[in-house]
Amino acid sequence: MVIKSHREIMFLSLAIAIIEASNSSHIKEKHMKQILFILLVLSCGLSKANSGVEKKSISVTQQSLVENGLRLPVSFGHDKTFTVEERLLRYKVPGLSFALIKSGKISWVAGYGTVSVPSQEAVTPVTVFQAASIAKPATAFGVMRMRDKGVVNIDKNIEEYLLSSAVPPGKQSQESPVTFKNLLDHSSGLTEGGYMGYDKGENIPSDVQTFNGVYPAKNKPVTVESAPDTTIRYSGAGYTLVEITLSDIFKQPFEKIMDDWVLSTVGMKNSSFDMNYPYIDGKQIALGHDNLGKQIKGGWRVHPEQAAAGLWSTPTDLATLAIEVGNAYKGVSKLLSKASTLAMLSPVMPEKNLASQFGGQPAMTFVVNGQGRDFMFQHGGGNVGYRCLMVMYPETGNGAVFMTNSDMGFGVGMEMIRAASFVYEWPDFKTKRLNKRTVSIDEASNFVGTYYFDSGWKVDIIEVDMADGIAIKFPNGDIYPLTGVKSKNIYVHEETGVEISFTDVAGKHEIHLYNQRGYSKQ
C-alpha cells in the first residue's frame, strides 16, 4: 500500500483502532461514536481527494488491515496481531501468495517473501506453486462437466471405461462397483494412497505403474479394502484411477484433458497438470522448503499422480475456479450445471456424522460447512515443501486462497485467513478464547510416551522446554508444544488450535486427537 498523505495515515490508524476496540469492553459507547464520526469525516475527505478511485482506496485499506492483522487460533485474553512478514519469519516460510475474493470477484492479490531462502526474487501474484491436493477438486470439476455433456456416467462401473488397467479384485461387487462418483467422493473403498512424489532425476513411474505398485513406483499396489459406498476413506489412489480412466476414454495425456475441460475453459492462465510445466520459459516457480526452512532437494518433487497431487497453480487461478464453482452452485455458470455442482457439494454419508473428523462434512472432494449464507466449501493441500488452502462462501461470493512454499505454510496461511475473516466478517475462522490452567510437572511428564491409533499411525508425546513442558510429535516430524487449558488433562497447541486430551483407562493412557483415540502400550 502506498500512503500519500497524513490524512490517509490517520484514516488507516483509526480503522485499525475501531476494529480492535470493537471487542473491548473498555471503550465506552460515546467514545466509539466520537471515533466513528471522525472516521466518517476523514473518509468523506478521502473520497473527494481521491475521486474516481474510492473503491480501490477502500479495498487497499481492507487489504492492509488483513496484512497487519494476522491472528492466532487461540487467545488467552488480549488478541495478538502480527504482520505477514513477522509470521513468515516466525514459521521460517520463505514465501506466501494470497487472493481475496469478495462478492464473487477477486478483490486483491498479493505476494510476500521470496521464491526460495537463498533467492532475493520476490513472490508475485503470478508466482506458481504446487497446489497439492487442490488438484482433486479441479479434477472433479472436469469430470462433472463431462457428466453434463454426456461423456461419462459417474454411477457406471469404472471397469466399463478402463482399457490400460483393471481394478484389482476386492470388496467390490456387481451390485456395488467402483464408480467415478465414489472415486471422487472418497467412498470407493480403495486404499488411501497418499503420495510423497519423486526427486527430480529419479525414474518416474506412469500412473498405471503407480496404481499397480510396479517399479519404479515406490508405493504398494492399490486394493479395494472395503465395499464401495460404505465408508469414507480419503484416497489419492482413487484419483489416480480417475486419471487412468480419463486417459483411456480420451486417448490423450491427462494434462491435455484437464487443460481442455478445466484450466483453459475456466480461465486459469497460469496453471497446468503437466509435470514439465516448471521448465517453461518465463514461469516463476516457488521452490519448496521443509519445516526448518531448508530448500528441499531439487526445489520440488515430481508427482506422476497428477489428478491427486500434480497441479501447478496460483491463488488467482484457484480463486477463479472457486468463483466458478460458486456461480454454478447458484445456477449462473455457463460451464457447470447446478445439479452437478450440488452433487459435488452435498455431504457424503451424513448419517455417519463425520464432520468433527474432517473439520466439516466431507462432500465430493470438498469439505463443506454451514447453511444458507454461511454455507462454505473448502479444500486444503500439502505436498512435500508446499501448503495451500481454498475457501469459498458461494452465497455471498466471499472467500480466499493462500499458497506457500513450505511445510510450515499452514501456520502463517491460516493466520491470514483468520485476519480476512475478522476484517470481512466471515462466520468461520475465528480466534478461540480459552483459559490457561496451572500444570504440574508430574501431570505433564506422566503422559510422555508413544500412542498408537487403530488406523495404523502413531504420535509421540515428548518433553520440551516450551509451553507446559510437553509436546506432540507427529510422524512427519512436526512438533507442537502443548499448553494446559480448561479442565485437567486437556491441552492445546497455541499456534494451530489443535486440542488434545488424555484419559487413564485400566492403568494405560489414551490420547484423543482429531476425533480419534490412540493407545499407550506402557
Coordinates of C-alpha atoms in Angstrom, one line a residue:
M1 CA 0.0 0.0 0.0
V2 CA 1.3 3.5 -0.9
I3 CA 0.4 6.1 1.7
K4 CA 0.1 9.5 0.0
S5 CA -0.9 11.8 2.9
H6 CA -1.2 12.3 6.6
R7 CA -4.9 12.1 6.2
E8 CA -4.6 8.6 4.8
I9 CA -2.4 7.6 7.7
M10 CA -4.9 8.9 10.2
F11 CA -7.7 7.1 8.4
L12 CA -5.9 3.7 8.4
S13 CA -4.9 4.1 12.1
L14 CA -8.4 4.9 13.1
A15 CA -9.8 2.0 11.1
I16 CA -7.4 -0.4 12.8
A17 CA -8.3 1.1 16.2
I18 CA -12.0 0.7 15.7
I19 CA -11.8 -2.9 14.6
E20 CA -9.5 -3.7 17.6
A21 CA -11.7 -1.8 20.0
S22 CA -14.9 -3.4 18.9
N23 CA -14.1 -6.4 21.0
S24 CA -13.0 -4.4 24.0
S25 CA -15.3 -3.6 27.0
H26 CA -13.1 -0.7 27.9
I27 CA -14.3 1.6 25.1
K28 CA -17.4 3.5 26.2
E29 CA -20.2 3.8 23.7
K30 CA -19.9 7.6 23.5
H31 CA -16.2 7.4 22.7
M32 CA -16.9 4.9 20.0
K33 CA -19.4 7.2 18.4
Q34 CA -16.9 10.1 18.5
I35 CA -14.3 7.9 16.8
L36 CA -16.8 6.8 14.2
F37 CA -17.8 10.4 13.5
I38 CA -14.2 11.4 13.0
L39 CA -13.6 8.4 10.7
L40 CA -16.7 9.4 8.7
V41 CA -15.4 12.9 8.2
L42 CA -12.0 11.7 7.2
S43 CA -13.4 9.1 4.8
C44 CA -15.5 11.8 3.1
G45 CA -12.4 13.9 2.7
L46 CA -10.6 11.0 1.2
S47 CA -13.4 10.4 -1.2
K48 CA -13.1 14.0 -2.5
A49 CA -9.4 13.9 -2.6
N50 CA -9.3 10.6 -4.5
S51 CA -12.3 11.0 -6.7
G52 CA -12.6 8.1 -9.2
V53 CA -10.6 5.7 -7.0
E54 CA -12.8 5.4 -4.0
K55 CA -13.5 1.7 -4.3
K56 CA -9.8 0.9 -4.8
S57 CA -8.9 3.1 -1.7
I58 CA -11.4 1.1 0.5
S59 CA -10.1 -2.2 -0.9
V60 CA -6.5 -1.3 -0.2
T61 CA -7.4 -0.3 3.3
Q62 CA -9.0 -3.6 3.9
Q63 CA -6.0 -5.4 2.4
S64 CA -3.7 -3.5 4.8
L65 CA -5.9 -4.5 7.7
V66 CA -5.5 -8.1 6.7
E67 CA -1.8 -7.9 6.1
N68 CA -1.2 -6.3 9.5
G69 CA -3.8 -8.3 11.5
L70 CA -2.7 -11.9 11.3
R71 CA -4.2 -13.8 14.3
L72 CA -3.5 -16.9 16.3
P73 CA -6.2 -19.6 16.6
V74 CA -6.2 -19.4 20.3
S75 CA -6.3 -16.4 22.6
F76 CA -5.7 -16.3 26.4
G77 CA -7.1 -12.8 26.8
H78 CA -5.9 -9.9 24.5
D79 CA -5.8 -10.9 20.9
K80 CA -2.3 -10.6 19.5
T81 CA -1.9 -9.4 15.9
F82 CA 1.0 -9.7 13.5
T83 CA 2.2 -8.6 10.1
V84 CA 2.7 -11.1 7.3
E85 CA 6.4 -10.6 7.3
E86 CA 6.6 -11.3 11.1
R87 CA 4.9 -14.6 10.7
L88 CA 6.9 -15.7 7.7
L89 CA 10.0 -15.2 9.8
R90 CA 8.4 -17.0 12.8
Y91 CA 7.5 -20.1 10.8
K92 CA 10.6 -20.0 8.5
V93 CA 8.4 -19.8 5.5
P94 CA 10.1 -18.2 2.5
G95 CA 7.0 -17.0 0.6
L96 CA 3.3 -16.8 0.5
S97 CA 0.8 -15.7 -2.1
F98 CA -2.8 -14.7 -1.3
A99 CA -6.0 -13.9 -3.2
L100 CA -9.1 -12.4 -1.5
I101 CA -12.5 -13.0 -3.1
K102 CA -15.3 -10.5 -2.4
S103 CA -18.8 -10.5 -3.8
G104 CA -17.9 -13.1 -6.5
K105 CA -14.8 -11.3 -7.8
I106 CA -11.1 -11.3 -7.0
S107 CA -10.7 -8.2 -4.8
W108 CA -7.0 -8.2 -4.4
V109 CA -4.0 -10.5 -4.8
A110 CA -0.5 -10.1 -3.2
G111 CA 2.7 -11.9 -2.9
Y112 CA 5.0 -11.8 0.2
G113 CA 8.5 -13.0 0.8
T114 CA 10.7 -14.8 -1.7
V115 CA 10.5 -17.8 -4.0
S116 CA 13.3 -19.5 -2.0
V117 CA 15.5 -19.0 1.0
P118 CA 18.7 -18.1 -0.9
S119 CA 16.9 -16.1 -3.5
Q120 CA 16.0 -12.4 -3.4
E121 CA 13.4 -12.9 -6.0
A122 CA 10.1 -11.7 -4.6
V123 CA 6.9 -13.8 -4.8
T124 CA 4.4 -12.1 -7.1
P125 CA 0.7 -12.8 -8.0
V126 CA 1.9 -14.9 -10.9
T127 CA 4.4 -17.0 -9.0
V128 CA 3.5 -20.7 -9.5
F129 CA 3.2 -23.1 -6.5
Q130 CA 2.3 -26.8 -6.2
A131 CA -1.4 -26.9 -5.4
A132 CA -1.0 -30.4 -4.0
S133 CA -4.4 -32.0 -3.2
I134 CA -6.4 -29.0 -4.6
A135 CA -5.7 -30.9 -7.8
K136 CA -8.6 -33.1 -6.7
P137 CA -11.4 -30.6 -6.8
A138 CA -10.1 -29.3 -10.2
T139 CA -10.2 -32.9 -11.5
A140 CA -13.7 -33.4 -10.1
F141 CA -14.9 -30.2 -11.8
G142 CA -13.7 -31.6 -15.1
V143 CA -15.4 -35.0 -14.6
M144 CA -18.7 -33.3 -13.6
R145 CA -18.5 -31.2 -16.8
M146 CA -18.1 -34.4 -18.7
R147 CA -21.1 -35.8 -16.9
D148 CA -23.1 -32.7 -18.0
K149 CA -22.0 -33.3 -21.6
G150 CA -22.9 -37.0 -21.5
V151 CA -19.3 -38.2 -21.9
V152 CA -19.3 -40.2 -18.7
N153 CA -21.9 -41.7 -16.4
I154 CA -20.5 -41.2 -12.9
D155 CA -22.6 -44.1 -11.5
K156 CA -21.4 -46.6 -14.0
N157 CA -18.9 -49.4 -13.2
I158 CA -15.5 -47.9 -13.8
E159 CA -14.4 -51.2 -15.3
E160 CA -16.5 -50.4 -18.4
Y161 CA -14.3 -47.4 -19.2
L162 CA -10.9 -48.9 -18.3
L163 CA -8.5 -50.2 -21.0
S164 CA -5.0 -49.9 -19.8
S165 CA -5.5 -51.3 -16.3
A166 CA -8.1 -53.0 -14.1
V167 CA -9.5 -52.6 -10.6
P168 CA -7.9 -55.4 -8.5
P169 CA -10.4 -57.9 -7.0
G170 CA -11.5 -56.9 -3.6
K171 CA -14.6 -55.9 -1.7
Q172 CA -16.4 -54.5 -4.8
S173 CA -19.2 -56.4 -6.5
Q174 CA -21.5 -56.1 -9.5
E175 CA -24.2 -54.7 -7.2
S176 CA -21.7 -52.3 -5.5
P177 CA -19.0 -51.5 -8.1
V178 CA -16.2 -48.9 -8.1
T179 CA -17.5 -45.8 -10.0
F180 CA -16.4 -42.3 -10.9
K181 CA -18.7 -41.0 -8.2
N182 CA -17.3 -43.0 -5.3
L183 CA -13.8 -42.4 -6.5
L184 CA -14.4 -38.7 -6.5
D185 CA -16.1 -38.6 -3.1
H186 CA -13.6 -41.0 -1.4
S187 CA -16.2 -43.7 -0.8
S188 CA -14.8 -46.2 -3.3
G189 CA -13.1 -48.4 -0.6
L190 CA -9.7 -48.1 -2.3
T191 CA -6.6 -47.9 -0.2
E192 CA -5.6 -44.4 1.0
G193 CA -2.7 -43.8 -1.4
G194 CA -1.1 -40.6 -0.1
Y195 CA 1.8 -39.6 -2.3
M196 CA 5.2 -38.2 -1.4
G197 CA 6.4 -37.6 -5.0
Y198 CA 9.8 -38.3 -6.6
D199 CA 13.0 -36.4 -6.6
K200 CA 13.9 -34.8 -9.9
G201 CA 16.3 -37.2 -11.8
E202 CA 14.7 -40.3 -10.4
N203 CA 12.9 -42.8 -12.6
I204 CA 9.3 -41.5 -12.7
P205 CA 6.6 -44.2 -12.9
S206 CA 3.5 -43.9 -15.0
D207 CA 0.1 -43.5 -13.4
V208 CA -0.7 -47.2 -14.3
Q209 CA 2.6 -48.3 -12.6
T210 CA 1.7 -46.2 -9.6
F211 CA -1.8 -47.7 -9.3
N212 CA -0.4 -51.2 -9.6
G213 CA 2.6 -50.7 -7.4
V214 CA 5.0 -51.7 -10.2
Y215 CA 8.7 -50.4 -10.3
P216 CA 9.7 -47.6 -10.4
A217 CA 6.7 -46.8 -8.3
K218 CA 7.5 -46.8 -4.6
N219 CA 4.0 -47.4 -3.3
K220 CA 2.2 -50.7 -2.7
P221 CA -0.4 -51.9 -5.2
V222 CA -3.9 -50.4 -4.7
T223 CA -6.6 -52.7 -3.3
V224 CA -10.3 -52.4 -2.7
E225 CA -10.2 -52.8 1.1
S226 CA -13.9 -52.1 1.8
A227 CA -17.2 -52.3 -0.1
P228 CA -17.8 -49.2 -2.1
D229 CA -20.3 -46.7 -0.7
T230 CA -20.0 -48.0 2.8
T231 CA -17.3 -45.8 4.3
I232 CA -15.3 -42.6 3.7
R233 CA -11.5 -43.0 3.3
Y234 CA -9.6 -40.2 1.8
S235 CA -7.9 -41.8 -1.2
G236 CA -5.3 -40.3 -3.5
A237 CA -5.3 -43.7 -5.2
G238 CA -8.9 -43.2 -6.2
Y239 CA -8.0 -40.1 -8.1
T240 CA -5.1 -41.9 -9.8
L241 CA -7.7 -44.4 -11.1
V242 CA -9.8 -41.5 -12.3
E243 CA -6.7 -40.2 -14.1
I244 CA -6.0 -43.5 -15.8
T245 CA -9.7 -43.9 -16.8
L246 CA -9.9 -40.5 -18.4
S247 CA -6.7 -41.1 -20.4
D248 CA -8.3 -44.3 -21.6
I249 CA -11.5 -42.6 -22.6
F250 CA -10.0 -39.6 -24.5
K251 CA -6.7 -41.4 -25.5
Q252 CA -4.8 -38.3 -24.6
P253 CA -2.4 -37.3 -21.8
F254 CA -4.2 -36.4 -18.6
E255 CA -2.7 -32.8 -18.6
K256 CA -4.2 -32.2 -22.1
I257 CA -7.6 -33.4 -21.0
M258 CA -7.6 -31.2 -17.9
D259 CA -6.5 -28.2 -19.9
D260 CA -9.3 -28.7 -22.3
W261 CA -12.1 -29.4 -19.7
V262 CA -11.0 -27.2 -16.8
L263 CA -8.0 -24.9 -16.9
S264 CA -8.4 -23.1 -20.3
T265 CA -12.1 -23.2 -20.0
V266 CA -12.3 -21.6 -16.5
G267 CA -9.6 -19.1 -17.3
M268 CA -6.8 -20.5 -15.2
K269 CA -3.9 -18.9 -17.2
N270 CA -1.0 -19.9 -15.0
S271 CA -1.9 -23.5 -14.2
S272 CA -1.1 -26.9 -15.5
F273 CA -1.1 -30.6 -14.6
D274 CA 2.0 -31.1 -16.9
M275 CA 5.0 -32.4 -14.9
N276 CA 7.3 -30.3 -17.2
Y277 CA 5.4 -27.1 -16.6
P278 CA 8.0 -25.6 -14.2
Y279 CA 10.5 -25.7 -17.0
I280 CA 8.6 -23.4 -19.3
D281 CA 10.5 -20.2 -20.0
G282 CA 9.2 -17.2 -18.2
K283 CA 7.5 -19.1 -15.4
Q284 CA 8.5 -18.0 -11.9
I285 CA 8.4 -21.1 -9.6
A286 CA 8.2 -21.0 -5.8
L287 CA 10.6 -23.7 -4.6
G288 CA 9.6 -26.0 -1.7
H289 CA 11.1 -25.9 1.8
D290 CA 10.9 -28.2 4.8
N291 CA 9.7 -27.3 8.3
L292 CA 13.2 -25.9 9.2
G293 CA 13.2 -23.5 6.3
K294 CA 15.7 -25.6 4.2
Q295 CA 15.0 -25.9 0.5
I296 CA 14.0 -29.5 -0.5
K297 CA 16.2 -31.4 -2.8
G298 CA 15.8 -30.2 -6.4
G299 CA 13.4 -27.4 -5.3
W300 CA 10.2 -29.6 -5.8
R301 CA 9.2 -33.2 -6.1
V302 CA 7.6 -34.7 -9.2
H303 CA 4.1 -36.1 -9.0
P304 CA 3.0 -38.5 -11.7
E305 CA -0.2 -38.9 -9.6
Q306 CA -1.4 -35.8 -11.4
A307 CA -5.1 -35.9 -10.5
A308 CA -4.3 -36.4 -6.9
A309 CA -1.4 -34.0 -6.4
G310 CA 0.1 -32.8 -9.6
L311 CA -1.4 -29.4 -10.3
W312 CA 0.8 -26.3 -10.6
S313 CA -1.2 -23.0 -10.0
T314 CA -1.5 -19.6 -8.4
P315 CA -4.0 -18.2 -5.9
T316 CA -5.6 -16.1 -8.6
D317 CA -6.3 -19.2 -10.7
L318 CA -7.6 -21.2 -7.8
A319 CA -9.8 -18.3 -6.8
T320 CA -11.1 -18.2 -10.3
L321 CA -12.0 -21.9 -10.0
A322 CA -13.7 -21.3 -6.6
I323 CA -15.7 -18.4 -8.1
E324 CA -16.9 -20.6 -11.0
V325 CA -18.0 -23.4 -8.6
G326 CA -19.8 -20.7 -6.5
N327 CA -21.5 -19.4 -9.6
A328 CA -22.5 -23.0 -10.6
Y329 CA -23.9 -23.5 -7.1
K330 CA -26.2 -20.5 -7.7
G331 CA -27.1 -21.7 -11.1
V332 CA -25.4 -18.9 -13.1
S333 CA -22.4 -20.8 -14.5
K334 CA -22.1 -21.4 -18.3
L335 CA -19.6 -24.2 -17.6
L336 CA -21.2 -26.5 -15.0
S337 CA -24.8 -27.3 -14.2
K338 CA -26.4 -26.5 -10.8
A339 CA -27.3 -30.2 -10.5
S340 CA -23.7 -31.4 -10.9
T341 CA -22.5 -28.7 -8.5
L342 CA -25.0 -29.7 -5.9
A343 CA -23.8 -33.3 -6.3
M344 CA -20.2 -32.0 -5.7
L345 CA -21.2 -30.0 -2.6
S346 CA -23.7 -32.4 -0.9
P347 CA -22.4 -34.2 2.2
V348 CA -21.4 -37.8 1.7
M349 CA -22.9 -40.2 4.2
P350 CA -24.1 -37.5 6.6
E351 CA -25.7 -40.2 8.7
K352 CA -22.2 -41.3 9.8
N353 CA -21.7 -37.8 11.3
L354 CA -18.1 -37.4 10.1
A355 CA -18.0 -33.6 10.5
S356 CA -15.7 -33.4 13.5
Q357 CA -13.1 -35.8 12.0
F358 CA -12.8 -33.8 8.8
G359 CA -13.3 -30.2 10.2
G360 CA -16.6 -30.1 8.3
Q361 CA -18.8 -32.6 6.4
P362 CA -17.0 -34.4 3.6
A363 CA -18.6 -33.9 0.2
M364 CA -17.3 -34.8 -3.3
T365 CA -13.7 -33.8 -2.8
F366 CA -14.6 -30.7 -0.9
V367 CA -15.3 -30.3 2.8
V368 CA -18.5 -28.3 3.5
N369 CA -19.9 -26.4 6.5
G370 CA -22.8 -24.2 7.4
Q371 CA -26.1 -23.4 5.9
G372 CA -27.7 -20.6 3.8
R373 CA -25.4 -17.5 3.6
D374 CA -23.0 -19.2 5.9
F375 CA -22.6 -22.3 3.6
M376 CA -18.9 -22.8 2.8
F377 CA -16.8 -25.2 0.8
Q378 CA -13.0 -25.6 1.2
H379 CA -10.1 -27.8 0.3
G380 CA -6.5 -27.8 1.5
G381 CA -3.4 -29.2 0.0
G382 CA 0.0 -30.4 1.2
N383 CA 2.8 -31.8 -0.9
V384 CA 6.4 -32.0 0.3
G385 CA 7.5 -28.4 0.6
Y386 CA 4.1 -26.8 -0.1
R387 CA 0.9 -26.0 1.8
C388 CA -2.2 -24.3 0.4
L389 CA -6.0 -23.7 1.1
M390 CA -9.1 -22.7 -0.9
V391 CA -12.1 -21.3 1.0
M392 CA -15.4 -20.1 -0.6
Y393 CA -18.8 -18.9 0.6
P394 CA -20.9 -19.3 -2.6
E395 CA -24.0 -17.5 -1.4
T396 CA -22.1 -14.3 -0.6
G397 CA -19.3 -14.8 -3.1
N398 CA -16.6 -14.3 -0.4
G399 CA -13.5 -16.4 0.1
A400 CA -9.8 -16.6 -0.2
V401 CA -6.9 -18.8 -1.4
F402 CA -3.3 -19.0 0.0
M403 CA -0.4 -20.8 -1.3
T404 CA 3.0 -21.2 0.4
N405 CA 6.4 -22.9 -0.4
S406 CA 6.9 -24.5 3.0
D407 CA 5.9 -27.5 5.1
M408 CA 5.1 -24.9 7.8
G409 CA 2.9 -22.8 5.4
F410 CA -0.4 -23.7 7.1
G411 CA 0.6 -21.7 10.2
V412 CA 1.0 -18.3 8.5
G413 CA -1.6 -19.1 5.9
M414 CA -4.3 -19.8 8.4
E415 CA -3.4 -16.7 10.5
M416 CA -4.0 -14.7 7.3
I417 CA -7.3 -16.5 6.7
R418 CA -8.3 -15.5 10.3
A419 CA -7.4 -11.9 9.6
A420 CA -9.5 -11.9 6.5
S421 CA -12.4 -13.4 8.5
F422 CA -12.1 -10.6 11.1
V423 CA -11.9 -7.8 8.5
Y424 CA -14.5 -9.1 6.1
E425 CA -16.8 -10.6 8.8
W426 CA -16.9 -14.2 7.8
P427 CA -18.8 -16.6 10.0
D428 CA -15.9 -19.0 10.4
F429 CA -12.1 -19.0 11.2
K430 CA -12.4 -17.1 14.4
T431 CA -9.8 -16.9 17.3
K432 CA -10.9 -19.3 20.1
R433 CA -10.7 -17.7 23.6
L434 CA -9.5 -20.2 26.2
N435 CA -8.4 -20.0 29.9
K436 CA -5.0 -21.3 30.8
R437 CA -4.6 -23.5 33.8
T438 CA -1.6 -24.4 36.0
V439 CA 0.0 -27.6 35.0
S440 CA 2.3 -29.5 37.4
I441 CA 5.5 -31.1 36.2
D442 CA 4.1 -34.5 37.4
E443 CA 0.9 -34.2 35.3
A444 CA 2.7 -33.2 32.1
S445 CA 5.5 -35.8 32.3
N446 CA 3.0 -38.5 33.1
F447 CA 1.8 -38.5 29.5
V448 CA 5.2 -38.9 27.8
G449 CA 5.3 -41.9 25.5
T450 CA 4.1 -43.3 22.2
Y451 CA 0.4 -43.6 21.3
Y452 CA -0.9 -45.9 18.6
F453 CA -4.1 -45.5 16.5
D454 CA -6.2 -48.2 15.0
S455 CA -5.8 -46.6 11.6
G456 CA -2.1 -47.5 11.7
W457 CA -0.3 -44.2 12.6
K458 CA 1.2 -43.1 15.8
V459 CA 2.3 -40.0 17.6
D460 CA 4.8 -39.3 20.4
I461 CA 4.4 -37.1 23.5
I462 CA 7.9 -35.7 24.3
E463 CA 9.4 -33.4 26.9
V464 CA 10.3 -29.9 25.8
D465 CA 11.4 -26.6 27.3
M466 CA 8.4 -24.8 26.0
A467 CA 4.7 -24.2 26.9
D468 CA 3.9 -26.6 29.7
G469 CA 6.8 -28.9 29.3
I470 CA 5.4 -31.5 26.8
A471 CA 4.8 -31.5 23.0
I472 CA 3.2 -33.8 20.5
K473 CA 5.5 -35.1 17.7
F474 CA 3.8 -36.2 14.5
P475 CA 5.2 -38.8 12.1
N476 CA 6.3 -36.1 9.6
G477 CA 8.5 -34.5 12.3
D478 CA 6.2 -31.6 13.2
I479 CA 6.4 -30.8 17.0
Y480 CA 3.5 -28.9 18.7
P481 CA 4.3 -27.7 22.3
L482 CA 1.2 -28.1 24.5
T483 CA -0.4 -25.6 26.9
G484 CA -2.9 -26.8 29.6
V485 CA -6.4 -25.4 29.2
K486 CA -9.9 -25.9 30.5
S487 CA -10.1 -28.8 32.9
K488 CA -7.4 -31.3 33.8
N489 CA -5.6 -33.3 31.1
I490 CA -6.8 -31.1 28.2
Y491 CA -4.1 -29.3 26.2
V492 CA -3.9 -27.0 23.1
H493 CA -1.2 -26.1 20.6
E494 CA -1.4 -22.3 20.6
E495 CA -0.3 -21.7 17.0
T496 CA -2.7 -24.3 15.3
G497 CA -5.5 -24.5 17.9
V498 CA -5.2 -28.3 17.9
E499 CA -6.8 -29.7 21.1
I500 CA -5.6 -32.9 22.8
S501 CA -6.9 -34.7 25.8
F502 CA -5.7 -37.6 27.8
T503 CA -7.5 -40.2 29.8
D504 CA -6.4 -43.1 32.0
V505 CA -8.1 -46.5 31.2
A506 CA -7.2 -49.5 33.3
G507 CA -3.8 -48.0 34.1
K508 CA -3.0 -47.2 30.5
H509 CA -3.1 -43.7 29.0
E510 CA -5.2 -42.8 26.0
I511 CA -4.9 -39.7 23.8
H512 CA -7.8 -38.1 22.0
L513 CA -6.7 -36.2 18.8
Y514 CA -8.6 -35.3 15.6
N515 CA -11.7 -37.2 16.9
Q516 CA -9.6 -40.4 17.1
R517 CA -8.3 -42.4 20.1
G518 CA -4.7 -43.5 20.5
Y519 CA -3.5 -46.1 23.0
S520 CA -0.3 -46.2 25.0
K521 CA 1.4 -49.6 25.3
Q522 CA 3.1 -48.8 28.6

